[in-house]
């Protein structure tokens, strides 16, 4: 009905608790978005990405780079996250090696979801622009990437363990 409800994530944050989101889909998909966003239509991924950037979660790992960078308003939401103090990682190795207490890992769909294991990109269209810091970090990781998931079914276990490590 358009009435904004308070999610358990928001209630935990109000109590001073750390918060995190780990999903095997895009971070802006309707189910994870229900914890931090309030939109009337699940297809409003650009608005959901904006609200994600305002959510103040401590750690998030999932897919869906496109909603953060291929936007009609040309705003690079990865740069917004970096400005808010987040480290933004676009590859699995950087997520696993992170020592950051506040980060967002936006991985390729093939890393997070078995059904899409043939996909090769993080959802970004060819030629998409991303903020320089995120782009350089991804390039550096690609050059030395020896840590990949053998199959996406291992993703949730490893991503959850990493998030719990950060949230301890």
mmCIF file of C-alpha atoms in Angstrom:
data_model
loop_
_atom_site.group_PDB
_atom_site.id
_atom_site.type_symbol
_atom_site.label_atom_id
_atom_site.label_comp_id
_atom_site.label_asym_id
_atom_site.label_seq_id
_atom_site.Cartn_x
_atom_site.Cartn_y
_atom_site.Cartn_z
ATOM 1 C CA UNK A 1 0.000 0.000 0.000
ATOM 2 C CA UNK A 2 3.005 2.273 -0.167
ATOM 3 C CA UNK A 3 3.376 2.336 3.617
ATOM 4 C CA UNK A 4 7.039 2.107 4.626
ATOM 5 C CA UNK A 5 7.701 -0.594 7.222
ATOM 6 C CA UNK A 6 10.739 -0.929 9.481
ATOM 7 C CA UNK A 7 12.825 -3.973 8.574
ATOM 8 C CA UNK A 8 14.728 -6.127 11.030
ATOM 9 C CA UNK A 9 17.937 -4.715 9.519
ATOM 10 C CA UNK A 10 16.874 -1.156 10.373
ATOM 11 C CA UNK A 11 15.793 -2.240 13.875
ATOM 12 C CA UNK A 12 19.176 -3.894 14.463
ATOM 13 C CA UNK A 13 20.991 -0.784 13.260
ATOM 14 C CA UNK A 14 18.878 1.369 15.595
ATOM 15 C CA UNK A 15 20.153 -0.817 18.451
ATOM 16 C CA UNK A 16 23.749 -0.129 17.382
ATOM 17 C CA UNK A 17 24.287 -3.536 15.785
ATOM 18 C CA UNK A 18 26.416 -4.098 12.717
ATOM 19 C CA UNK A 19 24.507 -5.286 9.660
ATOM 20 C CA UNK A 20 25.218 -7.189 6.493
ATOM 21 C CA UNK A 21 23.622 -8.664 3.417
ATOM 22 C CA UNK A 22 24.832 -11.719 1.515
ATOM 23 C CA UNK A 23 22.766 -12.844 -1.464
ATOM 24 C CA UNK A 24 23.052 -15.263 -4.364
ATOM 25 C CA UNK A 25 21.368 -12.770 -6.673
ATOM 26 C CA UNK A 26 21.673 -9.048 -7.311
ATOM 27 C CA UNK A 27 21.880 -6.749 -4.312
ATOM 28 C CA UNK A 28 18.970 -4.784 -5.781
ATOM 29 C CA UNK A 29 16.652 -7.779 -6.254
ATOM 30 C CA UNK A 30 13.335 -7.505 -4.410
ATOM 31 C CA UNK A 31 14.038 -9.944 -1.575
ATOM 32 C CA UNK A 32 17.294 -8.434 -0.273
ATOM 33 C CA UNK A 33 16.014 -4.925 -1.057
ATOM 34 C CA UNK A 34 13.118 -5.469 1.352
ATOM 35 C CA UNK A 35 15.639 -5.169 4.187
ATOM 36 C CA UNK A 36 16.886 -1.690 3.252
ATOM 37 C CA UNK A 37 14.748 -0.092 0.527
ATOM 38 C CA UNK A 38 11.206 1.105 0.139
ATOM 39 C CA UNK A 39 9.921 1.201 -3.425
ATOM 40 C CA UNK A 40 6.518 0.345 -4.827
ATOM 41 C CA UNK A 41 7.807 -1.746 -7.730
ATOM 42 C CA UNK A 42 10.557 -4.365 -7.681
ATOM 43 C CA UNK A 43 11.728 -3.190 -11.119
ATOM 44 C CA UNK A 44 12.940 0.143 -9.713
ATOM 45 C CA UNK A 45 16.508 -1.156 -9.455
ATOM 46 C CA UNK A 46 18.109 2.267 -9.921
ATOM 47 C CA UNK A 47 16.121 3.695 -7.002
ATOM 48 C CA UNK A 48 16.872 0.561 -4.968
ATOM 49 C CA UNK A 49 20.616 1.033 -5.640
ATOM 50 C CA UNK A 50 20.352 4.619 -4.356
ATOM 51 C CA UNK A 51 18.614 3.424 -1.216
ATOM 52 C CA UNK A 52 21.223 0.704 -0.797
ATOM 53 C CA UNK A 53 23.869 3.434 -0.711
ATOM 54 C CA UNK A 54 21.907 5.091 2.125
ATOM 55 C CA UNK A 55 21.344 1.838 4.039
ATOM 56 C CA UNK A 56 24.520 1.984 6.130
ATOM 57 C CA UNK A 57 25.007 -1.789 6.045
ATOM 58 C CA UNK A 58 28.524 -2.675 7.118
ATOM 59 C CA UNK A 59 29.077 -5.418 4.569
ATOM 60 C CA UNK A 60 27.221 -6.600 1.479
ATOM 61 C CA UNK A 61 28.132 -9.276 -1.032
ATOM 62 C CA UNK A 62 26.112 -10.098 -4.132
ATOM 63 C CA UNK A 63 25.843 -9.330 -7.848
ATOM 64 C CA UNK A 64 24.236 -6.583 -9.900
ATOM 65 C CA UNK A 65 26.804 -3.969 -10.884
ATOM 66 C CA UNK A 66 24.587 -2.626 -13.653
ATOM 67 C CA UNK A 67 22.093 -0.912 -11.308
ATOM 68 C CA UNK A 68 24.999 0.929 -9.688
ATOM 69 C CA UNK A 69 26.774 2.141 -12.827
ATOM 70 C CA UNK A 70 24.557 1.865 -15.940
ATOM 71 C CA UNK A 71 22.114 4.459 -14.729
ATOM 72 C CA UNK A 72 19.889 6.887 -16.631
ATOM 73 C CA UNK A 73 21.101 9.687 -14.317
ATOM 74 C CA UNK A 74 24.772 8.821 -15.072
ATOM 75 C CA UNK A 75 25.573 8.760 -11.347
ATOM 76 C CA UNK A 76 28.214 6.185 -10.458
ATOM 77 C CA UNK A 77 26.850 4.690 -7.266
ATOM 78 C CA UNK A 78 30.124 2.795 -6.663
ATOM 79 C CA UNK A 79 31.773 6.224 -6.301
ATOM 80 C CA UNK A 80 28.995 7.241 -3.890
ATOM 81 C CA UNK A 81 29.749 4.157 -1.795
ATOM 82 C CA UNK A 82 33.476 4.954 -1.796
ATOM 83 C CA UNK A 83 32.702 8.539 -0.738
ATOM 84 C CA UNK A 84 30.656 7.112 2.146
ATOM 85 C CA UNK A 85 33.697 5.174 3.375
ATOM 86 C CA UNK A 86 33.102 1.791 1.771
ATOM 87 C CA UNK A 87 35.674 -0.281 -0.017
ATOM 88 C CA UNK A 88 34.050 -1.538 -3.225
ATOM 89 C CA UNK A 89 35.243 -4.826 -4.697
ATOM 90 C CA UNK A 90 34.266 -6.197 -8.082
ATOM 91 C CA UNK A 91 36.005 -9.562 -7.817
ATOM 92 C CA UNK A 92 35.904 -12.528 -5.491
ATOM 93 C CA UNK A 93 39.608 -12.496 -4.569
ATOM 94 C CA UNK A 94 39.413 -8.925 -3.256
ATOM 95 C CA UNK A 95 36.353 -9.807 -1.169
ATOM 96 C CA UNK A 96 38.108 -12.798 0.376
ATOM 97 C CA UNK A 97 41.307 -10.869 1.090
ATOM 98 C CA UNK A 98 39.612 -7.725 2.386
ATOM 99 C CA UNK A 99 40.554 -6.501 5.840
ATOM 100 C CA UNK A 100 37.996 -3.703 5.620
ATOM 101 C CA UNK A 101 35.287 -3.340 8.237
ATOM 102 C CA UNK A 102 32.955 -1.673 5.723
ATOM 103 C CA UNK A 103 32.767 -3.006 2.188
ATOM 104 C CA UNK A 104 30.522 -3.953 -0.692
ATOM 105 C CA UNK A 105 31.418 -6.816 -3.016
ATOM 106 C CA UNK A 106 29.557 -6.634 -6.321
ATOM 107 C CA UNK A 107 30.540 -9.836 -8.078
ATOM 108 C CA UNK A 108 29.643 -11.404 -11.381
ATOM 109 C CA UNK A 109 26.388 -13.313 -11.477
ATOM 110 C CA UNK A 110 28.346 -16.405 -12.483
ATOM 111 C CA UNK A 111 30.122 -16.292 -9.105
ATOM 112 C CA UNK A 112 26.967 -16.010 -7.033
ATOM 113 C CA UNK A 113 24.326 -18.063 -8.833
ATOM 114 C CA UNK A 114 24.556 -21.591 -10.231
ATOM 115 C CA UNK A 115 21.833 -21.070 -12.868
ATOM 116 C CA UNK A 116 23.860 -18.299 -14.491
ATOM 117 C CA UNK A 117 27.231 -20.024 -14.327
ATOM 118 C CA UNK A 118 27.864 -19.390 -18.025
ATOM 119 C CA UNK A 119 27.694 -15.586 -17.590
ATOM 120 C CA UNK A 120 31.029 -13.804 -17.745
ATOM 121 C CA UNK A 121 30.241 -10.248 -16.621
ATOM 122 C CA UNK A 122 29.013 -8.579 -13.467
ATOM 123 C CA UNK A 123 25.907 -7.392 -15.235
ATOM 124 C CA UNK A 124 27.499 -4.314 -16.753
ATOM 125 C CA UNK A 125 26.899 -3.609 -20.409
ATOM 126 C CA UNK A 126 29.878 -3.606 -22.737
ATOM 127 C CA UNK A 127 31.789 -0.365 -22.462
ATOM 128 C CA UNK A 128 30.201 0.632 -19.151
ATOM 129 C CA UNK A 129 32.039 3.242 -17.145
ATOM 130 C CA UNK A 130 32.767 2.636 -13.473
ATOM 131 C CA UNK A 131 34.517 4.876 -11.020
ATOM 132 C CA UNK A 132 38.269 4.953 -11.426
ATOM 133 C CA UNK A 133 39.036 3.530 -7.979
ATOM 134 C CA UNK A 134 36.772 0.517 -8.470
ATOM 135 C CA UNK A 135 38.068 -0.005 -12.011
ATOM 136 C CA UNK A 136 41.722 0.060 -10.917
ATOM 137 C CA UNK A 137 41.016 -2.308 -8.030
ATOM 138 C CA UNK A 138 39.276 -4.764 -10.355
ATOM 139 C CA UNK A 139 42.132 -4.590 -12.889
ATOM 140 C CA UNK A 140 44.745 -5.216 -10.209
ATOM 141 C CA UNK A 141 42.773 -8.170 -8.920
ATOM 142 C CA UNK A 142 42.312 -9.590 -12.418
ATOM 143 C CA UNK A 143 46.057 -9.502 -12.999
ATOM 144 C CA UNK A 144 46.801 -11.591 -9.933
ATOM 145 C CA UNK A 145 43.568 -13.574 -9.586
ATOM 146 C CA UNK A 146 44.304 -17.135 -8.618
ATOM 147 C CA UNK A 147 41.376 -17.489 -6.218
ATOM 148 C CA UNK A 148 38.138 -18.298 -7.967
ATOM 149 C CA UNK A 149 35.160 -20.317 -6.919
ATOM 150 C CA UNK A 150 35.202 -23.819 -8.302
ATOM 151 C CA UNK A 151 31.424 -23.591 -8.552
ATOM 152 C CA UNK A 152 28.823 -21.040 -7.490
ATOM 153 C CA UNK A 153 27.279 -23.449 -4.972
ATOM 154 C CA UNK A 154 30.312 -22.772 -2.729
ATOM 155 C CA UNK A 155 29.660 -19.045 -2.874
ATOM 156 C CA UNK A 156 27.038 -18.673 -0.135
ATOM 157 C CA UNK A 157 29.085 -20.593 2.407
ATOM 158 C CA UNK A 158 32.257 -18.607 1.706
ATOM 159 C CA UNK A 159 30.523 -15.235 1.384
ATOM 160 C CA UNK A 160 28.574 -15.744 4.603
ATOM 161 C CA UNK A 161 31.736 -16.739 6.462
ATOM 162 C CA UNK A 162 33.471 -13.597 5.191
ATOM 163 C CA UNK A 163 30.557 -11.368 6.189
ATOM 164 C CA UNK A 164 30.432 -12.917 9.671
ATOM 165 C CA UNK A 165 34.167 -12.334 10.046
ATOM 166 C CA UNK A 166 33.624 -8.642 9.287
ATOM 167 C CA UNK A 167 30.595 -8.360 11.560
ATOM 168 C CA UNK A 168 32.205 -10.023 14.613
#
